[in-house]
């Protein structure tokens, strides 16, 4: 008889956003006439920017023509996109085009990159956290069984709470891999330059690797919040960065992102061994074996997001989502709640009155106001008693949600 990977049995029964989708579908099925306002998963609602659409059409037409047709592309991504990325996003940070690995989105890269590390690696995550960081390591056998609070024994948790401005403390126990997401999903917190420098210095001292999830960098408004970890000296020796077109250019359906794996990032070949290997070559080996590359037409669309026109259009999308986030923020402040995020990030994070159970609140907000949010508990034990809403709805729906909220009894 075949035997499964029993580490999967340690995972929560379903992925957070699948469970939300299940509850929302059940509610919609029994209330078919009701308009639901979906501010749960961070899925964009505005159409793709015009320059992206034009690039897509053009690339589709190329496929109809023998001269323009493309079959398999480079697994790492076409040079035209990697060069556009470096020129636009990493100028002056010492990143080369061949250190960019284009993919079908940051979620896959973040979930997959842990494969390059030994199975006994210690992993540190912030809490609350984007569930992919924990779940992918549990699948790889680094979590073990969860305790009653849902904490995995094998994972180092770094609580990020409002009293600490959602900034994690350096862990007491040395991690091999540190996951940082800033601007943060779900809390909307940021790491300012001096804080991020502490993490880079720590990773250098400890020979740890930082997985830096910068999926929300386009939403940064404050000048002293770095957009890339490579703005910090020494980061090219310790950090991989993940970027996504999903939220800043509306690609949640189209799918494109990239990982930056600097050639200067070396890890030891075994505990205590002197010999080191560059992650760059290993990630190339992994991607060429398991991945055939992001579609040509999608990469042309992503390239257009880096053009001057595309950048203006993406900035307008981001501004509109941030206006929504601001409305949500104000709506909950008016209700007297402690609210964070919605300033440098599209997520608004609430502390519920009397630390109410966040799944109960989810159900009640859905039932009584027809608004879908995300329960904080789904992001980890420190998310209990908290709740997340996103600015990614459309403006009219977000305004309507705030009107419904005004009449909703907390
Ligand atoms: C979220 O809502 O946390 C994000 O949309 C999830 C994702 O980007 O995969």
Coordinates of C-alpha atoms and ligand atoms in Angstrom, one line a residue:
X1 CA 0.0 0.0 0.0
X2 CA 1.2 3.5 -0.8
X3 CA 2.0 5.7 2.2
X4 CA 1.2 9.4 2.2
X5 CA 3.4 12.3 3.4
X6 CA 2.0 12.3 7.0
X7 CA 3.2 15.9 7.5
X8 CA 0.2 16.9 5.5
X9 CA -2.0 15.5 8.3
X10 CA -0.5 18.2 10.6
X11 CA -2.0 21.0 8.5
X12 CA -5.3 22.7 9.4
X13 CA -8.1 20.9 7.5
X14 CA -8.3 23.5 4.8
X15 CA -6.3 26.5 3.6
X16 CA -7.6 29.8 5.2
X17 CA -9.0 31.3 2.0
X18 CA -10.6 28.0 0.9
X19 CA -12.4 27.9 4.3
X20 CA -13.6 31.4 3.8
X21 CA -14.8 30.7 0.3
X22 CA -16.7 27.7 1.6
X23 CA -18.5 29.7 4.3
X24 CA -19.3 32.5 1.8
X25 CA -20.7 30.1 -0.8
X26 CA -22.9 28.4 1.8
X27 CA -24.2 31.8 2.9
X28 CA -24.7 32.9 -0.7
X29 CA -26.6 29.7 -1.6
X30 CA -29.1 30.3 1.2
X31 CA -29.4 34.1 0.6
X32 CA -29.4 34.3 -3.2
X33 CA -30.9 37.7 -3.4
X34 CA -28.4 39.3 -1.1
X35 CA -25.5 41.4 -2.4
X36 CA -22.3 40.4 -0.6
X37 CA -19.4 42.8 -0.3
X38 CA -16.2 40.8 -0.5
X39 CA -13.3 42.4 1.5
X40 CA -11.8 39.1 2.6
X41 CA -9.1 37.7 0.3
X42 CA -6.9 40.4 -1.1
X43 CA -8.2 39.9 -4.7
X44 CA -8.2 43.0 -6.9
X45 CA -11.4 44.2 -8.6
X46 CA -10.3 46.8 -11.1
X47 CA -9.6 45.7 -14.7
X48 CA -6.0 45.4 -16.0
X49 CA -4.4 48.7 -16.9
X50 CA -4.8 49.7 -20.6
X51 CA -1.1 49.4 -21.4
X52 CA -1.1 45.9 -20.0
X53 CA -4.1 44.9 -22.1
X54 CA -2.5 46.4 -25.2
X55 CA 0.7 44.4 -24.6
X56 CA -1.3 41.2 -24.1
X57 CA -3.2 41.7 -27.4
X58 CA 0.0 42.3 -29.2
X59 CA 1.7 39.2 -27.7
X60 CA -1.4 37.1 -28.5
X61 CA -1.2 38.3 -32.2
X62 CA 2.4 37.3 -32.3
X63 CA 1.5 33.8 -31.4
X64 CA -0.7 33.6 -34.5
X65 CA 2.2 34.3 -36.8
X66 CA 5.0 31.9 -37.6
X67 CA 7.6 34.6 -37.2
X68 CA 6.4 35.7 -33.9
X69 CA 5.4 32.4 -32.4
X70 CA 7.1 31.3 -29.2
X71 CA 7.1 27.8 -27.7
X72 CA 9.0 26.9 -24.5
X73 CA 10.5 30.0 -23.1
X74 CA 13.5 30.3 -20.7
X75 CA 12.4 28.8 -17.3
X76 CA 13.9 31.8 -15.6
X77 CA 11.8 34.3 -17.6
X78 CA 12.5 36.3 -20.8
X79 CA 15.4 38.7 -20.7
X80 CA 13.1 41.6 -21.8
X81 CA 11.2 41.3 -18.5
X82 CA 14.1 40.6 -16.2
X83 CA 15.9 43.6 -17.6
X84 CA 12.8 45.8 -17.3
X85 CA 12.5 44.7 -13.6
X86 CA 16.0 45.5 -12.8
X87 CA 15.9 48.9 -14.5
X88 CA 12.7 49.9 -12.8
X89 CA 12.8 48.3 -9.4
X90 CA 16.4 47.6 -8.4
X91 CA 18.4 50.4 -9.9
X92 CA 21.4 51.2 -7.7
X93 CA 20.8 48.1 -5.5
X94 CA 23.4 45.9 -7.2
X95 CA 20.9 43.4 -8.5
X96 CA 21.6 41.9 -12.0
X97 CA 18.9 40.7 -14.5
X98 CA 20.2 37.1 -14.2
X99 CA 19.3 37.2 -10.5
X100 CA 15.6 37.6 -11.3
X101 CA 13.5 34.5 -11.7
X102 CA 10.1 35.2 -13.2
X103 CA 7.3 32.9 -12.1
X104 CA 3.5 32.6 -12.0
X105 CA 3.3 34.5 -8.8
X106 CA 5.0 35.1 -5.4
X107 CA 2.9 32.5 -3.6
X108 CA 4.4 29.6 -5.5
X109 CA 7.9 31.0 -5.1
X110 CA 7.5 31.5 -1.4
X111 CA 6.0 28.1 -1.0
X112 CA 8.7 26.4 -3.1
X113 CA 12.0 28.0 -2.1
X114 CA 12.1 26.3 1.3
X115 CA 12.9 23.1 -0.7
X116 CA 16.5 24.3 -1.1
X117 CA 17.1 24.0 2.6
X118 CA 17.8 20.9 4.7
X119 CA 14.7 19.3 6.3
X120 CA 16.0 20.0 9.8
X121 CA 16.2 23.8 9.1
X122 CA 14.6 26.0 11.8
X123 CA 12.1 28.4 10.4
X124 CA 11.0 31.7 12.1
X125 CA 7.8 33.4 11.1
X126 CA 6.0 36.4 12.4
X127 CA 2.6 35.8 14.1
X128 CA 0.1 36.7 12.7
X129 CA 1.4 35.6 9.3
X130 CA 0.4 34.8 5.6
X131 CA -0.4 31.1 6.1
X132 CA 1.8 29.9 3.2
X133 CA 5.0 30.4 5.1
X134 CA 4.0 28.1 7.9
X135 CA 2.0 25.6 5.9
X136 CA 4.7 25.0 3.2
X137 CA 7.2 24.2 6.0
X138 CA 4.7 21.9 7.8
X139 CA 4.3 20.1 4.4
X140 CA 8.1 19.7 4.3
X141 CA 8.2 18.2 7.8
X142 CA 9.6 21.2 9.7
X143 CA 6.4 21.9 11.7
X144 CA 5.4 18.8 13.5
X145 CA 2.0 18.5 15.2
X146 CA 0.2 21.7 16.2
X147 CA -0.6 22.5 19.8
X148 CA -4.1 23.4 21.0
X149 CA -3.5 27.0 19.9
X150 CA -2.4 25.9 16.4
X151 CA 1.3 26.6 17.0
X152 CA 3.7 24.1 15.3
X153 CA 6.4 22.8 17.7
X154 CA 9.1 23.0 15.0
X155 CA 8.4 26.6 14.1
X156 CA 9.7 29.7 15.9
X157 CA 6.9 32.3 16.3
X158 CA 7.7 36.0 16.5
X159 CA 4.6 37.7 17.9
X160 CA 3.7 41.0 16.2
X161 CA 1.2 42.9 18.2
X162 CA -0.2 46.4 18.2
X163 CA 1.7 47.4 21.4
X164 CA 5.0 46.6 19.6
X165 CA 3.8 48.4 16.4
X166 CA 3.7 45.0 14.7
X167 CA 7.5 44.8 14.7
X168 CA 8.9 41.4 15.6
X169 CA 11.7 41.0 18.1
X170 CA 14.9 39.2 17.1
X171 CA 14.3 35.6 18.0
X172 CA 16.1 34.2 21.1
X173 CA 16.7 30.9 19.3
X174 CA 18.7 31.0 16.1
X175 CA 16.6 30.4 12.9
X176 CA 18.0 29.1 9.6
X177 CA 15.3 30.9 7.6
X178 CA 13.4 34.0 8.6
X179 CA 10.2 35.0 6.8
X180 CA 9.5 38.8 6.8
X181 CA 6.6 40.4 4.8
X182 CA 6.7 44.2 4.8
X183 CA 4.4 46.0 4.2
X184 CA 2.8 43.3 6.2
X185 CA 0.0 41.0 5.4
X186 CA -2.2 40.9 7.5
X187 CA -1.4 43.7 9.9
X188 CA -0.5 46.5 7.5
X189 CA 2.6 47.2 9.6
X190 CA 5.9 48.3 8.1
X191 CA 9.6 48.0 8.9
X192 CA 11.4 51.3 8.6
X193 CA 14.9 51.4 7.3
X194 CA 16.6 51.2 10.8
X195 CA 14.4 48.2 11.7
X196 CA 15.0 46.3 8.5
X197 CA 18.8 47.0 8.9
X198 CA 18.6 45.2 12.3
X199 CA 17.3 42.1 10.6
X200 CA 19.9 42.1 7.8
X201 CA 22.7 42.6 10.4
X202 CA 21.2 39.8 12.5
X203 CA 20.9 37.4 9.5
X204 CA 24.6 38.2 8.6
X205 CA 25.7 37.5 12.2
X206 CA 23.7 34.3 12.5
X207 CA 24.2 33.0 9.0
X208 CA 20.4 32.9 8.5
X209 CA 18.6 33.5 5.3
X210 CA 15.8 36.1 5.1
X211 CA 12.8 35.3 2.8
X212 CA 11.6 38.9 2.2
X213 CA 8.1 39.1 0.8
X214 CA 7.7 42.5 -0.8
X215 CA 4.4 41.8 -2.5
X216 CA 2.9 45.1 -1.2
X217 CA 5.9 47.4 -1.7
X218 CA 3.9 49.5 -4.3
X219 CA 1.6 50.6 -1.4
X220 CA 4.3 52.3 0.6
X221 CA 3.7 56.0 1.1
X222 CA 6.4 56.9 3.8
X223 CA 9.8 57.8 2.6
X224 CA 11.7 55.9 5.3
X225 CA 10.1 52.6 4.5
X226 CA 12.3 50.6 2.1
X227 CA 10.7 49.1 -1.0
X228 CA 13.3 46.4 -1.3
X229 CA 15.5 44.7 1.3
X230 CA 18.4 45.3 -1.1
X231 CA 18.3 49.0 -0.1
X232 CA 20.0 47.7 3.1
X233 CA 23.7 47.2 2.8
X234 CA 24.7 43.5 3.1
X235 CA 21.2 42.2 2.2
X236 CA 22.5 40.6 -1.1
X237 CA 24.4 38.1 1.1
X238 CA 21.5 37.0 3.2
X239 CA 18.1 37.7 1.5
X240 CA 15.9 36.4 -1.3
X241 CA 13.1 38.9 -2.2
X242 CA 9.7 38.0 -3.6
X243 CA 7.7 40.4 -5.8
X244 CA 4.3 40.1 -7.4
X245 CA 2.3 41.9 -10.1
X246 CA -1.0 40.7 -8.5
X247 CA -1.8 43.7 -6.3
X248 CA 0.1 46.5 -7.9
X249 CA -0.9 45.8 -11.5
X250 CA -4.1 43.7 -11.1
X251 CA -2.5 40.3 -12.1
X252 CA -4.3 38.0 -9.5
X253 CA -5.9 36.2 -12.4
X254 CA -3.2 36.7 -15.0
X255 CA -0.4 35.4 -12.7
X256 CA 3.1 36.8 -12.7
X257 CA 5.7 37.5 -10.0
X258 CA 9.4 36.9 -9.5
X259 CA 12.0 36.0 -6.9
X260 CA 15.3 37.8 -6.6
X261 CA 18.1 35.3 -5.8
X262 CA 21.4 37.1 -5.6
X263 CA 24.5 35.2 -6.7
X264 CA 26.2 36.4 -3.5
X265 CA 23.8 34.5 -1.3
X266 CA 25.7 31.4 -0.1
X267 CA 24.7 28.7 2.4
X268 CA 26.7 25.9 4.0
X269 CA 26.6 22.5 2.4
X270 CA 26.0 20.8 5.7
X271 CA 25.9 21.9 9.4
X272 CA 29.5 22.8 10.4
X273 CA 30.8 22.3 6.9
X274 CA 33.2 24.9 5.4
X275 CA 32.0 24.5 1.9
X276 CA 29.2 26.8 0.7
X277 CA 26.9 26.8 -2.3
X278 CA 25.1 29.6 -4.0
X279 CA 21.3 29.4 -3.7
X280 CA 21.1 30.9 -7.2
X281 CA 22.4 27.8 -9.0
X282 CA 20.2 25.5 -6.9
X283 CA 17.0 27.6 -7.6
X284 CA 17.9 27.6 -11.3
X285 CA 18.2 23.7 -11.0
X286 CA 14.9 23.5 -9.2
X287 CA 13.0 25.8 -11.6
X288 CA 14.4 24.2 -14.8
X289 CA 13.4 20.8 -13.5
X290 CA 10.0 21.5 -12.1
X291 CA 8.7 24.6 -13.9
X292 CA 8.4 25.5 -17.6
X293 CA 8.1 29.3 -17.2
X294 CA 5.5 31.9 -17.1
X295 CA 3.6 32.3 -20.4
X296 CA 5.2 34.7 -23.0
X297 CA 2.0 36.8 -23.3
X298 CA 1.9 37.3 -19.5
X299 CA 5.5 38.3 -19.4
X300 CA 4.9 40.9 -22.1
X301 CA 1.9 42.1 -20.0
X302 CA 4.2 42.4 -17.0
X303 CA 6.8 44.2 -19.0
X304 CA 4.2 46.8 -19.9
X305 CA 3.6 47.5 -16.2
X306 CA 7.2 48.8 -16.1
X307 CA 6.7 51.2 -19.0
X308 CA 6.2 54.9 -18.0
X309 CA 2.6 54.7 -19.0
X310 CA 2.0 51.4 -17.3
X311 CA 3.6 52.7 -14.1
X312 CA 1.3 55.7 -14.1
X313 CA -1.7 53.4 -14.6
X314 CA -0.6 51.0 -11.8
X315 CA 0.0 54.0 -9.5
X316 CA -3.6 55.1 -10.1
X317 CA -4.9 51.5 -9.2
X318 CA -2.8 51.5 -6.1
X319 CA -4.1 55.0 -5.1
X320 CA -7.7 53.9 -5.6
X321 CA -7.2 50.8 -3.4
X322 CA -5.5 52.9 -0.8
X323 CA -8.5 55.3 -0.8
X324 CA -10.7 52.3 0.0
X325 CA -8.4 51.2 2.7
X326 CA -8.6 54.7 4.2
X327 CA -12.4 54.6 4.2
X328 CA -12.4 51.2 6.0
X329 CA -9.9 52.5 8.5
X330 CA -12.0 55.5 9.2
X331 CA -15.2 53.5 9.3
X332 CA -13.8 51.2 12.1
X333 CA -12.2 54.1 14.0
X334 CA -15.7 55.7 14.1
X335 CA -17.0 52.5 15.6
X336 CA -14.4 53.0 18.4
X337 CA -12.1 50.1 17.5
X338 CA -8.3 50.0 17.6
X339 CA -7.3 49.9 14.0
X340 CA -4.0 49.7 12.2
X341 CA -2.8 49.3 8.6
X342 CA -4.4 51.1 5.6
X343 CA -1.6 53.7 5.4
X344 CA 1.4 52.0 3.8
X345 CA -0.5 48.8 3.0
X346 CA -3.9 47.8 1.5
X347 CA -4.9 45.8 4.6
X348 CA -6.8 47.2 7.6
X349 CA -6.3 45.2 10.9
X350 CA -8.8 45.5 13.8
X351 CA -8.8 44.5 17.4
X352 CA -12.3 43.2 18.1
X353 CA -14.2 44.4 21.1
X354 CA -13.4 42.2 24.1
X355 CA -11.2 40.1 21.9
X356 CA -14.2 38.5 20.4
X357 CA -13.7 35.2 18.6
X358 CA -12.7 36.2 15.1
X359 CA -14.5 33.3 13.3
X360 CA -17.7 34.2 15.2
X361 CA -17.3 37.8 14.1
X362 CA -16.7 36.7 10.5
X363 CA -19.9 34.8 10.6
X364 CA -21.9 37.6 12.2
X365 CA -20.5 40.3 9.8
X366 CA -21.4 38.1 6.9
X367 CA -24.9 37.2 8.2
X368 CA -25.9 40.6 9.5
X369 CA -24.1 43.1 7.2
X370 CA -23.3 40.9 4.1
X371 CA -19.6 41.9 4.4
X372 CA -16.8 39.3 3.9
X373 CA -13.6 39.8 5.9
X374 CA -10.9 37.5 7.2
X375 CA -10.7 36.3 10.8
X376 CA -7.4 37.1 12.4
X377 CA -7.2 33.6 13.9
X378 CA -6.6 32.3 10.4
X379 CA -3.3 34.1 10.3
X380 CA -2.0 32.5 13.5
X381 CA -2.4 32.4 17.3
X382 CA -1.6 36.1 17.7
X383 CA -4.4 37.0 15.3
X384 CA -7.0 35.7 17.7
X385 CA -9.4 38.6 18.6
X386 CA -8.4 40.4 15.4
X387 CA -9.9 40.8 12.0
X388 CA -8.7 41.9 8.5
X389 CA -10.4 43.8 5.7
X390 CA -8.9 44.7 2.4
X391 CA -9.0 47.8 0.2
X392 CA -9.2 45.8 -2.9
X393 CA -12.9 46.1 -3.4
X394 CA -14.3 48.6 -5.8
X395 CA -14.9 52.1 -4.4
X396 CA -18.8 52.0 -4.5
X397 CA -18.8 48.6 -2.7
X398 CA -16.4 49.8 -0.1
X399 CA -18.5 52.9 0.5
X400 CA -21.6 50.7 0.8
X401 CA -19.8 48.4 3.2
X402 CA -19.0 51.3 5.4
X403 CA -22.6 52.4 5.4
X404 CA -23.7 48.9 6.3
X405 CA -21.0 48.9 9.0
X406 CA -22.4 52.2 10.5
X407 CA -25.7 50.4 11.2
X408 CA -24.0 47.2 12.4
X409 CA -23.9 46.6 16.1
X410 CA -20.4 45.5 17.3
Ligands
LIG1 C1 -4.4 37.6 1.0 O1 -5.6 37.9 1.0 O2 -3.8 37.4 2.1 C2 -3.7 37.5 -0.3 O3 -4.5 37.8 -1.3 C3 -3.3 36.1 -0.5 C4 -2.4 35.9 -1.6 O4 -1.9 36.9 -2.1 O5 -2.2 34.8 -1.9

